[in-house]
Tab-separated table of C-alpha atoms in Angstrom:
chain	number	residue	atom	x	y	z
A	20	MET	CA	9.236	-17.713	-44.485
A	21	ARG	CA	7.168	-19.896	-46.233
A	22	SER	CA	3.862	-21.057	-44.398
A	23	VAL	CA	0.846	-23.194	-45.185
A	24	GLY	CA	-2.754	-22.959	-44.394
A	25	ILE	CA	-5.250	-25.727	-44.810
A	26	CYS	CA	-9.161	-25.213	-44.430
A	27	VAL	CA	-11.396	-28.183	-44.084
A	28	GLY	CA	-14.723	-27.357	-45.097
A	29	ALA	CA	-18.043	-29.316	-45.523
A	30	SER	CA	-17.518	-30.620	-48.943
A	31	THR	CA	-13.858	-29.450	-49.937
A	32	ILE	CA	-10.314	-28.940	-48.500
A	33	SER	CA	-8.317	-25.800	-49.695
A	34	ALA	CA	-4.776	-25.277	-48.909
A	35	ALA	CA	-2.523	-22.140	-49.436
A	36	GLU	CA	1.156	-21.944	-49.424
A	37	VAL	CA	2.506	-18.201	-48.989
A	38	GLU	CA	6.039	-16.651	-48.713
A	39	THR	CA	6.027	-13.639	-46.649
A	40	THR	CA	8.374	-10.742	-46.509
A	41	ALA	CA	8.769	-7.251	-45.120
A	42	ASP	CA	6.768	-6.043	-48.201
A	43	GLY	CA	3.942	-8.386	-47.880
A	44	PHE	CA	3.277	-12.113	-49.199
A	45	THR	CA	3.205	-14.043	-52.320
A	46	LEU	CA	0.709	-17.119	-52.739
A	47	LEU	CA	2.932	-19.684	-54.281
A	48	LYS	CA	0.430	-22.467	-54.260
A	49	SER	CA	-3.183	-23.164	-53.725
A	50	VAL	CA	-5.041	-26.337	-53.778
A	51	ARG	CA	-8.928	-26.993	-53.638
A	52	ARG	CA	-9.883	-30.780	-53.570
A	53	ALA	CA	-13.472	-32.166	-52.924
A	54	HIS	CA	-13.286	-34.897	-50.336
A	55	HIS	CA	-16.657	-36.700	-51.096
A	56	GLY	CA	-17.020	-37.432	-47.352
A	57	ARG	CA	-13.739	-38.999	-47.006
A	58	THR	CA	-12.157	-36.000	-45.034
A	59	GLU	CA	-9.390	-37.733	-43.128
A	60	GLU	CA	-8.100	-39.326	-46.606
A	61	THR	CA	-8.038	-36.228	-48.454
A	62	PHE	CA	-6.800	-34.261	-45.446
A	63	LEU	CA	-3.682	-36.344	-45.316
A	64	ASP	CA	-3.095	-36.242	-49.245
A	65	VAL	CA	-3.298	-32.562	-49.076
A	66	LEU	CA	-0.878	-32.349	-46.179
A	67	ALA	CA	1.378	-34.650	-47.791
A	68	GLU	CA	1.916	-32.067	-50.624
A	69	PHE	CA	3.207	-29.670	-48.174
A	70	ALA	CA	5.314	-31.980	-45.844
A	71	HIS	CA	8.495	-29.884	-46.617
A	72	ILE	CA	6.952	-26.854	-45.133
A	73	ARG	CA	7.396	-26.367	-41.171
A	74	HIS	CA	5.038	-23.604	-40.412
A	75	ILE	CA	1.334	-25.016	-41.063
A	76	ALA	CA	-1.937	-24.037	-39.376
A	77	ILE	CA	-5.492	-25.696	-39.798
A	78	THR	CA	-9.057	-24.133	-39.899
A	79	GLY	CA	-12.383	-25.235	-40.597
A	80	ARG	CA	-15.120	-26.317	-38.488
A	81	SER	CA	-15.328	-29.520	-36.119
A	82	PHE	CA	-12.562	-31.436	-38.158
A	83	LYS	CA	-9.636	-29.042	-36.956
A	84	ASP	CA	-10.225	-30.307	-33.325
A	85	ARG	CA	-8.769	-33.768	-34.403
A	86	VAL	CA	-5.552	-32.371	-35.906
A	87	GLU	CA	-2.450	-32.310	-33.730
A	88	LEU	CA	-1.132	-28.947	-35.371
A	89	PRO	CA	-1.719	-25.357	-34.598
A	90	THR	CA	-5.538	-24.438	-35.425
A	91	LEU	CA	-7.645	-21.205	-35.470
A	92	ALA	CA	-11.309	-20.562	-36.187
A	93	GLU	CA	-12.447	-19.575	-39.374
A	94	PRO	CA	-13.537	-16.069	-38.525
A	95	GLU	CA	-10.036	-15.382	-37.246
A	96	ALA	CA	-8.632	-16.870	-40.673
A	97	VAL	CA	-10.872	-14.554	-42.683
A	98	GLU	CA	-9.623	-11.668	-40.741
A	99	TRP	CA	-5.975	-12.386	-41.113
A	100	ALA	CA	-6.445	-12.793	-44.966
A	101	TYR	CA	-8.218	-9.680	-45.407
A	102	GLN	CA	-5.784	-7.609	-43.228
A	103	ALA	CA	-3.355	-8.920	-45.727
A	104	VAL	CA	-5.162	-7.930	-48.913
A	105	HIS	CA	-7.195	-4.811	-47.720
A	106	ASN	CA	-4.798	-2.440	-49.697
A	107	ARG	CA	-5.914	-4.206	-52.688
A	108	TYR	CA	-9.526	-4.306	-51.614
A	109	PRO	CA	-10.061	-1.341	-49.451
A	110	ALA	CA	-13.232	-0.100	-47.512
A	111	ILE	CA	-15.057	-3.633	-47.510
A	112	ASP	CA	-18.024	-3.611	-45.332
A	113	VAL	CA	-19.012	-7.397	-45.324
A	114	ILE	CA	-16.996	-10.456	-46.446
A	115	VAL	CA	-19.461	-13.317	-47.396
A	116	SER	CA	-18.270	-16.845	-47.260
A	117	ALA	CA	-20.353	-18.956	-49.797
A	118	GLY	CA	-19.356	-22.530	-49.156
A	119	GLY	CA	-20.465	-25.929	-49.799
A	120	GLU	CA	-22.921	-26.248	-46.706
A	121	ILE	CA	-23.531	-22.699	-45.229
A	122	PHE	CA	-23.304	-18.987	-46.349
A	123	VAL	CA	-21.830	-16.716	-43.622
A	124	ALA	CA	-21.449	-13.103	-43.418
A	125	TYR	CA	-18.385	-11.205	-41.709
A	126	GLU	CA	-19.021	-7.523	-40.946
A	127	VAL	CA	-15.719	-5.641	-40.923
A	128	ASP	CA	-14.979	-2.623	-39.085
A	129	ALA	CA	-12.424	0.314	-40.063
A	130	LYS	CA	-9.709	-1.602	-38.604
A	131	GLN	CA	-10.272	-4.647	-40.927
A	132	ARG	CA	-11.413	-6.577	-37.982
A	133	ILE	CA	-14.367	-8.827	-37.716
A	134	ALA	CA	-16.994	-6.907	-35.876
A	135	GLU	CA	-20.171	-9.218	-36.188
A	136	VAL	CA	-20.899	-12.560	-37.793
A	137	TYR	CA	-24.294	-13.461	-39.759
A	138	THR	CA	-25.415	-16.815	-40.988
A	139	GLY	CA	-27.980	-17.495	-43.296
A	140	ASN	CA	-30.740	-20.272	-42.661
A	141	LYS	CA	-29.523	-23.793	-42.386
A	142	CYS	CA	-31.446	-25.158	-45.208
A	143	ALA	CA	-29.055	-26.727	-47.972
A	144	SER	CA	-31.203	-25.282	-51.102
A	145	GLY	CA	-28.794	-22.346	-51.468
A	146	THR	CA	-25.439	-23.645	-50.996
A	147	GLY	CA	-22.772	-24.892	-53.431
A	148	GLU	CA	-22.999	-28.748	-52.645
A	149	PHE	CA	-26.828	-28.364	-53.583
A	150	TYR	CA	-25.894	-26.502	-56.819
A	151	LEU	CA	-23.616	-29.182	-57.789
A	152	GLN	CA	-25.978	-32.072	-57.178
A	153	GLN	CA	-28.623	-30.370	-59.124
A	154	ILE	CA	-26.482	-29.910	-62.363
A	155	GLN	CA	-24.994	-33.345	-62.028
A	156	ARG	CA	-28.435	-34.657	-62.096
A	157	MET	CA	-28.864	-32.858	-65.325
A	158	GLY	CA	-25.797	-34.216	-66.517
A	159	LEU	CA	-23.624	-31.056	-66.513
A	160	GLY	CA	-20.260	-30.120	-65.252
A	161	LEU	CA	-19.489	-26.830	-63.466
A	162	GLU	CA	-18.060	-25.447	-66.823
A	163	GLU	CA	-20.922	-26.584	-68.993
A	164	ALA	CA	-23.387	-25.066	-66.539
A	165	ALA	CA	-21.704	-21.810	-66.508
A	166	ALA	CA	-21.441	-21.806	-70.116
A	167	CYS	CA	-25.279	-22.741	-70.823
A	168	ALA	CA	-27.017	-20.798	-68.203
A	169	ASP	CA	-29.658	-18.353	-69.635
A	170	VAL	CA	-29.260	-15.402	-67.413
A	171	GLU	CA	-31.798	-13.290	-69.327
A	172	HIS	CA	-34.372	-16.059	-68.773
A	173	PRO	CA	-33.963	-17.737	-65.337
A	174	HIS	CA	-36.500	-20.497	-64.175
A	175	LEU	CA	-37.685	-19.374	-60.883
A	176	VAL	CA	-37.126	-22.080	-58.314
A	177	ALA	CA	-38.135	-22.176	-54.492
A	178	GLY	CA	-35.172	-21.202	-52.079
A	179	ARG	CA	-36.813	-21.757	-48.837
A	180	CYS	CA	-36.327	-25.909	-48.947
A	181	SER	CA	-34.163	-28.037	-50.494
A	182	VAL	CA	-36.928	-30.608	-51.266
A	183	PHE	CA	-39.163	-27.784	-52.774
A	184	CYS	CA	-36.321	-26.641	-54.900
A	185	LYS	CA	-35.274	-30.013	-56.259
A	186	SER	CA	-39.095	-30.617	-57.054
A	187	ASP	CA	-39.202	-27.346	-59.202
A	188	CYS	CA	-36.126	-28.356	-60.824
A	189	THR	CA	-37.593	-31.843	-61.704
A	190	HIS	CA	-41.023	-30.719	-62.735
A	191	ALA	CA	-39.366	-27.901	-64.948
A	192	LEU	CA	-37.056	-30.561	-66.733
A	193	ASN	CA	-39.946	-33.007	-67.081
A	194	LYS	CA	-42.052	-30.402	-68.555
A	195	GLY	CA	-39.433	-29.619	-71.533
A	196	GLU	CA	-37.934	-26.409	-69.711
A	197	PRO	CA	-34.263	-26.273	-71.125
A	198	LYS	CA	-31.419	-27.121	-68.930
A	199	SER	CA	-29.879	-23.397	-69.440
A	200	ARG	CA	-33.085	-21.910	-67.781
A	201	VAL	CA	-33.090	-24.202	-64.746
A	202	VAL	CA	-29.173	-23.660	-64.180
A	203	ALA	CA	-29.640	-20.139	-64.416
A	204	GLY	CA	-32.672	-20.186	-61.983
A	205	LEU	CA	-30.672	-22.016	-59.463
A	206	SER	CA	-27.712	-19.487	-59.754
A	207	LEU	CA	-30.283	-16.730	-59.027
A	208	MET	CA	-31.800	-18.469	-56.161
A	209	MET	CA	-28.478	-18.720	-54.734
A	210	ALA	CA	-27.641	-15.050	-55.240
A	211	ASP	CA	-30.987	-14.067	-53.491
A	212	LYS	CA	-30.029	-16.145	-50.594
A	213	ILE	CA	-26.823	-14.080	-50.238
A	214	THR	CA	-28.734	-10.828	-51.000
A	215	GLU	CA	-31.124	-11.815	-47.679
A	216	LEU	CA	-28.004	-12.216	-45.576
A	217	LEU	CA	-26.438	-9.073	-46.607
A	218	ARG	CA	-29.792	-7.218	-45.649
A	219	MET	CA	-28.914	-8.343	-42.106
A	220	CYS	CA	-25.906	-6.193	-42.114
A	221	GLY	CA	-26.754	-3.295	-44.444
A	222	ALA	CA	-23.440	-4.108	-46.522
A	223	ARG	CA	-22.522	-1.227	-49.202
A	224	ARG	CA	-19.160	-2.909	-50.506
A	225	THR	CA	-19.146	-6.857	-50.389
A	226	MET	CA	-16.345	-9.380	-50.711
A	227	LEU	CA	-17.347	-12.687	-51.753
A	228	ILE	CA	-15.029	-15.696	-50.788
A	229	GLY	CA	-15.485	-19.438	-51.044
A	230	GLY	CA	-15.953	-21.977	-53.585
A	231	THR	CA	-19.278	-20.565	-54.530
A	232	SER	CA	-17.474	-17.279	-55.592
A	233	GLN	CA	-16.524	-19.201	-58.616
A	234	ASN	CA	-19.961	-19.568	-59.957
A	235	ALA	CA	-19.882	-16.658	-62.434
A	236	ARG	CA	-23.755	-16.781	-63.109
A	237	MET	CA	-24.363	-16.533	-59.670
A	238	ALA	CA	-22.012	-13.741	-59.238
A	239	HIS	CA	-23.816	-11.983	-62.228
A	240	PHE	CA	-26.983	-11.705	-60.473
A	241	LEU	CA	-25.232	-10.883	-57.151
A	242	GLN	CA	-23.796	-7.792	-58.964
A	243	GLU	CA	-27.015	-6.704	-59.840
A	244	ARG	CA	-28.354	-6.694	-56.229
A	245	VAL	CA	-25.456	-5.205	-54.196
A	246	ASP	CA	-23.896	-1.734	-54.625
A	247	THR	CA	-20.425	-3.080	-55.112
A	248	LEU	CA	-19.221	-6.874	-55.305
A	249	VAL	CA	-15.482	-7.554	-55.198
A	250	ILE	CA	-14.283	-11.296	-55.710
A	251	PRO	CA	-10.546	-11.476	-54.817
A	252	GLU	CA	-8.155	-13.583	-56.702
A	253	GLU	CA	-7.686	-15.717	-53.743
A	254	ALA	CA	-11.374	-16.243	-52.948
A	255	GLY	CA	-11.148	-19.820	-53.414
A	256	CYS	CA	-8.800	-20.414	-50.759
A	257	PHE	CA	-9.215	-17.296	-48.607
A	258	GLU	CA	-9.573	-18.808	-45.186
A	259	ALA	CA	-6.755	-21.331	-45.856
A	260	LEU	CA	-4.539	-18.093	-46.981
A	261	GLY	CA	-5.665	-16.563	-43.419
A	262	ALA	CA	-4.446	-20.002	-41.598
A	263	ALA	CA	-1.051	-19.817	-43.765
A	264	LEU	CA	-0.474	-16.030	-42.597
A	265	TRP	CA	-1.101	-16.926	-38.938
A	266	ALA	CA	0.952	-19.975	-39.059
A	267	ARG	CA	3.935	-17.772	-39.317
A	268	THR	CA	3.257	-16.823	-35.707
A	269	GLN	CA	3.255	-20.175	-34.222
A	270	LEU	CA	6.149	-22.596	-33.398
A	271	ALA	CA	7.537	-24.864	-36.489
A	272	THR	CA	5.967	-28.240	-36.668
A	273	VAL	CA	7.006	-31.323	-38.641
A	274	PRO	CA	3.921	-32.660	-40.011
A	275	GLY	CA	3.602	-36.496	-40.576
A	276	ARG	CA	0.596	-39.067	-41.187
A	277	SER	CA	0.320	-39.319	-37.640
A	278	VAL	CA	-1.377	-35.962	-37.196
A	279	LEU	CA	-4.883	-37.026	-36.541
A	280	ARG	CA	-6.244	-37.571	-33.003
A	281	ALA	CA	-8.585	-40.480	-32.519
A	282	LYS	CA	-12.552	-39.754	-33.002
A	283	THR	CA	-14.338	-38.838	-29.710
A	284	ARG	CA	-18.050	-38.892	-29.401
A	285	SER	CA	-19.685	-35.326	-28.463
A	286	PHE	CA	-22.834	-37.057	-27.419
A	287	ALA	CA	-24.291	-39.603	-24.919
A	288	VAL	CA	-25.059	-43.170	-26.470
A	289	LEU	CA	-28.183	-44.703	-25.491
A	290	PRO	CA	-29.017	-48.587	-25.329
A	291	PRO	CA	-30.013	-50.065	-28.860
A	292	LEU	CA	-33.666	-49.929	-29.577
A	293	GLN	CA	-33.859	-53.649	-29.942
A	294	GLU	CA	-33.436	-54.003	-26.250
A	295	HIS	CA	-36.801	-52.174	-25.782
A	296	LEU	CA	-39.009	-54.225	-28.251
A	297	HIS	CA	-41.060	-55.309	-25.295
A	298	LYS	CA	-42.366	-51.865	-24.740
A	299	VAL	CA	-43.680	-51.738	-28.646
A	300	ILE	CA	-47.227	-52.931	-29.431
A	301	PHE	CA	-47.444	-53.897	-33.263
A	302	HIS	CA	-50.912	-53.485	-34.834
A	303	ASP	CA	-51.980	-55.371	-37.966
A	304	ALA	CA	-54.029	-53.181	-40.295
A	305	LYS	CA	-57.200	-55.048	-41.515
A	306	ARG	CA	-57.702	-54.855	-45.084
A	307	SER	CA	-61.011	-55.435	-47.000
A	308	ALA	CA	-62.989	-54.749	-50.093
A	309	ALA	CA	-65.617	-51.909	-50.515
A	310	GLU	CA	-69.116	-53.177	-50.144
A	311	ALA	CA	-72.319	-51.225	-51.409
A	312	GLY	CA	-73.674	-48.892	-48.417
A	313	ASP	CA	-70.097	-48.502	-46.804
A	314	ARG	CA	-69.470	-45.278	-44.935
A	315	CYS	CA	-65.844	-44.274	-45.602
A	316	ILE	CA	-63.192	-41.895	-44.369
A	317	LEU	CA	-60.419	-40.508	-46.781
A	318	GLY	CA	-57.237	-39.401	-45.590
A	319	LEU	CA	-54.755	-37.197	-47.529
A	320	ASP	CA	-51.100	-36.385	-46.962
A	321	VAL	CA	-49.904	-33.870	-49.405
A	322	GLY	CA	-46.097	-33.717	-49.455
A	323	SER	CA	-43.855	-31.862	-51.454
A	324	THR	CA	-43.182	-34.201	-53.909
A	325	THR	CA	-45.654	-36.988	-53.533
A	326	THR	CA	-49.504	-37.394	-52.502
A	327	LYS	CA	-50.679	-40.118	-50.231
A	328	ALA	CA	-54.229	-41.387	-49.703
A	329	VAL	CA	-55.807	-44.214	-47.574
A	330	LEU	CA	-59.701	-45.077	-47.613
A	331	LEU	CA	-61.004	-46.412	-44.547
A	332	ARG	CA	-64.421	-48.128	-43.591
A	333	ALA	CA	-65.889	-46.022	-40.874
A	334	HIS	CA	-67.475	-48.835	-38.770
A	335	ASP	CA	-64.415	-51.459	-38.615
A	336	GLN	CA	-61.283	-48.955	-39.709
A	337	ALA	CA	-60.664	-51.479	-42.485
A	338	ILE	CA	-58.412	-50.278	-45.172
A	339	LEU	CA	-60.394	-50.546	-48.468
A	340	ALA	CA	-57.777	-48.685	-50.824
């Protein structure tokens, strides 16, 4: 029997077509496609490639709720996929899904079931999409970045905040640091993010999946930080693989381009702010020139990338500079 699973991620849509027999499964075709925010259009294009398959299931986050096809949650999809491949990759303690938006660790029990789910902090600095943005700012593609990364001399960048991290990269490049060191530093920072996540669950034997698993330099640093790291052949479409295997258990459907439900709001809508302008008081800032004998107040705002200053005269609050 042939079946298809599609995973709609934050930045990429992946799909897997499998053929199952009594002996297991064969991955016939896999697809990974960045949607660049055009989720509906990209999803329908991917779906059209598998229109001849009747058993189709969807996983992912909120987008799956808009699809008129069988759906399952990502943790369930990961569990189905690992149960199908555990003979090749036995005794895995934790499966880390490193995607474009967030890193998630799934703790696995002795029966290949997900026992616990851990998520990293929500800052974008350690994610796959942030990495792509930064290497694109350097004029590099994925293969170029992987080839040039100087893993022996990575330039250290902050990982606690995407703004700080971007600033570190910018300042380093402006000062003449080679791109090779900055790219390696980004990969090291991402590996450290995953290591922090693994400390929460005491992992010994870790499986890495998701699009970021294809970053060989990040995997290099991660291997130095964990006892055992396994990257399966199906890492780039692991959740989609699980959805495809689960799809066999569902009633056959005939997908078409009308599978999407209309968008619905999940939050209340308030009146436009312009209807409340009568509640706003606008103050004009008085400006003046400094004079001899003025007593002044200096205000400073030291941000992550810029510093702002305002000089006020004390007796009339006039802005002098």
